[in-house]
mmCIF file of C-alpha atoms in Angstrom:
data_model
loop_
_atom_site.group_PDB
_atom_site.id
_atom_site.type_symbol
_atom_site.label_atom_id
_atom_site.label_comp_id
_atom_site.label_asym_id
_atom_site.label_seq_id
_atom_site.Cartn_x
_atom_site.Cartn_y
_atom_site.Cartn_z
ATOM 1 C CA UNK A 1 0.000 0.000 0.000
ATOM 2 C CA UNK A 2 2.888 2.379 0.771
ATOM 3 C CA UNK A 3 4.324 1.781 -2.689
ATOM 4 C CA UNK A 4 1.010 2.593 -4.387
ATOM 5 C CA UNK A 5 0.693 5.837 -2.424
ATOM 6 C CA UNK A 6 4.331 6.734 -3.210
ATOM 7 C CA UNK A 7 3.792 6.061 -6.937
ATOM 8 C CA UNK A 8 0.621 8.168 -6.941
ATOM 9 C CA UNK A 9 2.423 11.130 -5.320
ATOM 10 C CA UNK A 10 5.341 10.932 -7.747
ATOM 11 C CA UNK A 11 3.065 10.856 -10.820
ATOM 12 C CA UNK A 12 0.998 13.740 -9.444
ATOM 13 C CA UNK A 13 4.152 15.819 -9.006
ATOM 14 C CA UNK A 14 5.273 15.231 -12.599
ATOM 15 C CA UNK A 15 1.829 16.164 -13.915
ATOM 16 C CA UNK A 16 1.724 19.461 -12.022
ATOM 17 C CA UNK A 17 5.274 20.374 -13.133
ATOM 18 C CA UNK A 18 4.420 19.721 -16.791
ATOM 19 C CA UNK A 19 1.274 21.842 -16.634
ATOM 20 C CA UNK A 20 2.837 24.801 -14.844
ATOM 21 C CA UNK A 21 5.638 25.127 -17.430
ATOM 22 C CA UNK A 22 3.247 25.586 -20.348
ATOM 23 C CA UNK A 23 0.866 28.012 -18.695
ATOM 24 C CA UNK A 24 3.527 30.408 -17.418
ATOM 25 C CA UNK A 25 4.621 31.397 -20.955
ATOM 26 C CA UNK A 26 1.221 32.818 -21.943
ATOM 27 C CA UNK A 27 -0.829 35.735 -20.683
ATOM 28 C CA UNK A 28 -3.009 34.885 -17.646
ATOM 29 C CA UNK A 29 -6.052 32.693 -18.334
ATOM 30 C CA UNK A 30 -4.770 31.552 -21.740
ATOM 31 C CA UNK A 31 -3.603 28.004 -22.476
ATOM 32 C CA UNK A 32 -2.149 26.146 -25.420
ATOM 33 C CA UNK A 33 -4.652 24.048 -27.279
ATOM 34 C CA UNK A 34 -4.051 20.406 -28.137
ATOM 35 C CA UNK A 35 -1.731 21.308 -31.004
ATOM 36 C CA UNK A 36 0.859 23.271 -28.933
ATOM 37 C CA UNK A 37 -0.067 26.670 -30.384
ATOM 38 C CA UNK A 38 -2.287 29.534 -29.201
ATOM 39 C CA UNK A 39 -3.787 31.880 -31.829
ATOM 40 C CA UNK A 40 -4.838 35.553 -31.507
ATOM 41 C CA UNK A 41 -6.639 37.339 -34.333
ATOM 42 C CA UNK A 42 -7.179 41.037 -35.089
ATOM 43 C CA UNK A 43 -8.802 43.067 -37.859
ATOM 44 C CA UNK A 44 -8.394 46.621 -39.146
ATOM 45 C CA UNK A 45 -8.552 48.833 -42.220
ATOM 46 C CA UNK A 46 -5.830 50.651 -44.155
ATOM 47 C CA UNK A 47 -7.256 52.822 -46.914
ATOM 48 C CA UNK A 48 -9.360 50.469 -49.080
ATOM 49 C CA UNK A 49 -7.880 47.229 -47.713
ATOM 50 C CA UNK A 50 -9.096 45.110 -44.834
ATOM 51 C CA UNK A 51 -6.234 43.588 -42.853
ATOM 52 C CA UNK A 52 -6.524 40.461 -40.723
ATOM 53 C CA UNK A 53 -3.606 39.432 -38.581
ATOM 54 C CA UNK A 54 -3.132 35.987 -37.024
ATOM 55 C CA UNK A 55 -0.477 35.721 -34.320
ATOM 56 C CA UNK A 56 0.643 32.292 -33.154
ATOM 57 C CA UNK A 57 2.301 31.794 -29.777
ATOM 58 C CA UNK A 58 4.142 28.489 -30.104
ATOM 59 C CA UNK A 59 5.128 26.193 -27.258
ATOM 60 C CA UNK A 60 8.880 25.728 -26.774
ATOM 61 C CA UNK A 61 10.298 22.876 -28.862
ATOM 62 C CA UNK A 62 7.626 23.196 -31.583
ATOM 63 C CA UNK A 63 7.347 25.171 -34.829
ATOM 64 C CA UNK A 64 4.816 25.964 -37.568
ATOM 65 C CA UNK A 65 5.619 26.405 -41.228
ATOM 66 C CA UNK A 66 5.362 29.708 -43.070
ATOM 67 C CA UNK A 67 2.820 30.332 -45.824
ATOM 68 C CA UNK A 68 5.614 29.352 -48.229
ATOM 69 C CA UNK A 69 7.430 26.537 -46.393
ATOM 70 C CA UNK A 70 9.745 25.496 -49.216
ATOM 71 C CA UNK A 71 11.187 22.002 -49.038
ATOM 72 C CA UNK A 72 10.196 19.148 -51.299
ATOM 73 C CA UNK A 73 6.461 19.945 -51.411
ATOM 74 C CA UNK A 74 5.542 17.599 -48.556
ATOM 75 C CA UNK A 75 5.232 20.347 -45.900
ATOM 76 C CA UNK A 76 1.894 21.890 -44.894
ATOM 77 C CA UNK A 77 1.891 25.648 -45.491
ATOM 78 C CA UNK A 78 0.042 27.880 -43.037
ATOM 79 C CA UNK A 79 -2.974 29.225 -44.937
ATOM 80 C CA UNK A 80 -5.778 31.622 -44.030
ATOM 81 C CA UNK A 81 -9.192 31.146 -45.609
ATOM 82 C CA UNK A 82 -11.916 33.810 -45.316
ATOM 83 C CA UNK A 83 -15.446 32.569 -45.973
ATOM 84 C CA UNK A 84 -16.990 35.894 -47.077
ATOM 85 C CA UNK A 85 -14.425 36.355 -49.851
ATOM 86 C CA UNK A 86 -15.250 33.091 -51.630
ATOM 87 C CA UNK A 87 -18.431 34.513 -53.183
ATOM 88 C CA UNK A 88 -16.659 37.707 -54.314
ATOM 89 C CA UNK A 89 -13.579 35.896 -55.683
ATOM 90 C CA UNK A 90 -11.381 38.574 -54.102
ATOM 91 C CA UNK A 91 -7.614 38.105 -54.330
ATOM 92 C CA UNK A 92 -5.874 37.771 -50.972
ATOM 93 C CA UNK A 93 -2.305 38.832 -50.142
ATOM 94 C CA UNK A 94 -0.688 36.782 -47.363
ATOM 95 C CA UNK A 95 2.493 38.052 -45.727
ATOM 96 C CA UNK A 96 4.731 36.293 -43.217
ATOM 97 C CA UNK A 97 5.905 38.443 -40.337
ATOM 98 C CA UNK A 98 9.523 38.797 -39.335
ATOM 99 C CA UNK A 99 11.386 36.169 -37.383
ATOM 100 C CA UNK A 100 10.952 33.116 -39.585
ATOM 101 C CA UNK A 101 13.791 30.649 -39.704
ATOM 102 C CA UNK A 102 15.204 29.033 -42.810
ATOM 103 C CA UNK A 103 16.875 25.698 -42.272
ATOM 104 C CA UNK A 104 18.220 23.123 -44.723
ATOM 105 C CA UNK A 105 16.840 19.675 -43.820
ATOM 106 C CA UNK A 106 18.492 16.622 -45.298
ATOM 107 C CA UNK A 107 16.270 15.010 -47.932
ATOM 108 C CA UNK A 108 13.732 17.862 -47.837
ATOM 109 C CA UNK A 109 15.734 20.973 -48.712
ATOM 110 C CA UNK A 110 15.444 24.546 -47.439
ATOM 111 C CA UNK A 111 12.358 24.991 -45.241
ATOM 112 C CA UNK A 112 10.887 28.129 -43.597
ATOM 113 C CA UNK A 113 9.153 28.051 -40.224
ATOM 114 C CA UNK A 114 8.420 29.992 -37.039
ATOM 115 C CA UNK A 115 9.394 29.152 -33.474
ATOM 116 C CA UNK A 116 7.972 30.885 -30.364
ATOM 117 C CA UNK A 117 5.840 33.320 -32.414
ATOM 118 C CA UNK A 118 4.583 33.515 -35.979
ATOM 119 C CA UNK A 119 2.725 36.442 -37.521
ATOM 120 C CA UNK A 120 0.586 36.082 -40.644
ATOM 121 C CA UNK A 121 -1.076 39.110 -42.254
ATOM 122 C CA UNK A 122 -3.846 38.911 -44.846
ATOM 123 C CA UNK A 123 -4.814 41.944 -46.951
ATOM 124 C CA UNK A 124 -7.823 42.160 -49.253
ATOM 125 C CA UNK A 125 -10.464 44.503 -50.619
ATOM 126 C CA UNK A 126 -13.976 43.630 -49.479
ATOM 127 C CA UNK A 127 -17.322 45.296 -50.193
ATOM 128 C CA UNK A 128 -18.008 48.069 -47.660
ATOM 129 C CA UNK A 129 -21.242 46.328 -46.664
ATOM 130 C CA UNK A 130 -19.348 43.349 -45.222
ATOM 131 C CA UNK A 131 -18.286 44.094 -41.635
ATOM 132 C CA UNK A 132 -17.924 40.569 -40.162
ATOM 133 C CA UNK A 133 -15.501 37.968 -41.443
ATOM 134 C CA UNK A 134 -15.311 34.291 -40.546
ATOM 135 C CA UNK A 135 -12.645 31.879 -41.586
ATOM 136 C CA UNK A 136 -10.053 29.302 -40.687
ATOM 137 C CA UNK A 137 -6.319 29.204 -40.375
ATOM 138 C CA UNK A 138 -4.901 25.872 -41.535
ATOM 139 C CA UNK A 139 -1.523 24.853 -40.116
ATOM 140 C CA UNK A 140 0.678 21.998 -38.990
ATOM 141 C CA UNK A 141 2.849 22.014 -35.886
ATOM 142 C CA UNK A 142 6.043 19.969 -35.659
ATOM 143 C CA UNK A 143 8.992 19.365 -33.387
ATOM 144 C CA UNK A 144 12.388 17.865 -34.257
ATOM 145 C CA UNK A 145 11.010 14.320 -34.145
ATOM 146 C CA UNK A 146 7.471 14.424 -35.540
ATOM 147 C CA UNK A 147 4.615 16.495 -36.927
ATOM 148 C CA UNK A 148 1.057 16.549 -35.648
ATOM 149 C CA UNK A 149 -1.732 16.074 -38.186
ATOM 150 C CA UNK A 150 -2.620 19.298 -40.028
ATOM 151 C CA UNK A 151 -5.413 21.147 -38.236
ATOM 152 C CA UNK A 152 -7.524 24.309 -38.444
ATOM 153 C CA UNK A 153 -8.572 27.045 -36.056
ATOM 154 C CA UNK A 154 -11.793 28.952 -36.760
ATOM 155 C CA UNK A 155 -12.133 32.693 -36.181
ATOM 156 C CA UNK A 156 -14.793 35.420 -36.438
ATOM 157 C CA UNK A 157 -13.803 39.088 -36.586
ATOM 158 C CA UNK A 158 -15.864 42.266 -36.922
ATOM 159 C CA UNK A 159 -14.814 45.700 -38.096
ATOM 160 C CA UNK A 160 -15.812 48.524 -35.771
ATOM 161 C CA UNK A 161 -18.209 51.007 -37.306
#
């Protein structure tokens, strides 16, 4: 019985240490989701263009690929899809923020990715009647050993009047 209690206490200690390390790197009350990345979205206007920005806070030891990851074509690019623009067939400009890393991986070639934080900016012209935008950001998160399955994060943003 003593051994069972001892084992239980040891496992409980490891669990609390693992959880506290992740939470301390983010603003209060925010946690990483199951894919080791936390997303924040914002929207604004600059002249005639609407600008949506997606900022990824990435757990230590993980990375996400840029919107142009390079390599041999097997990597999942980070892409932003905006539902309201599909019916208008509006072209979208996607820009990667600063801080991306380029690394040459054996057998894959030169790849581009973000660690710690990635910033993606989307610019487009939308009809002035559209004030709310919904969409998804599609991405894949990897570490040095493996990649998680590609996933998406939904968002809804509204322009202030």
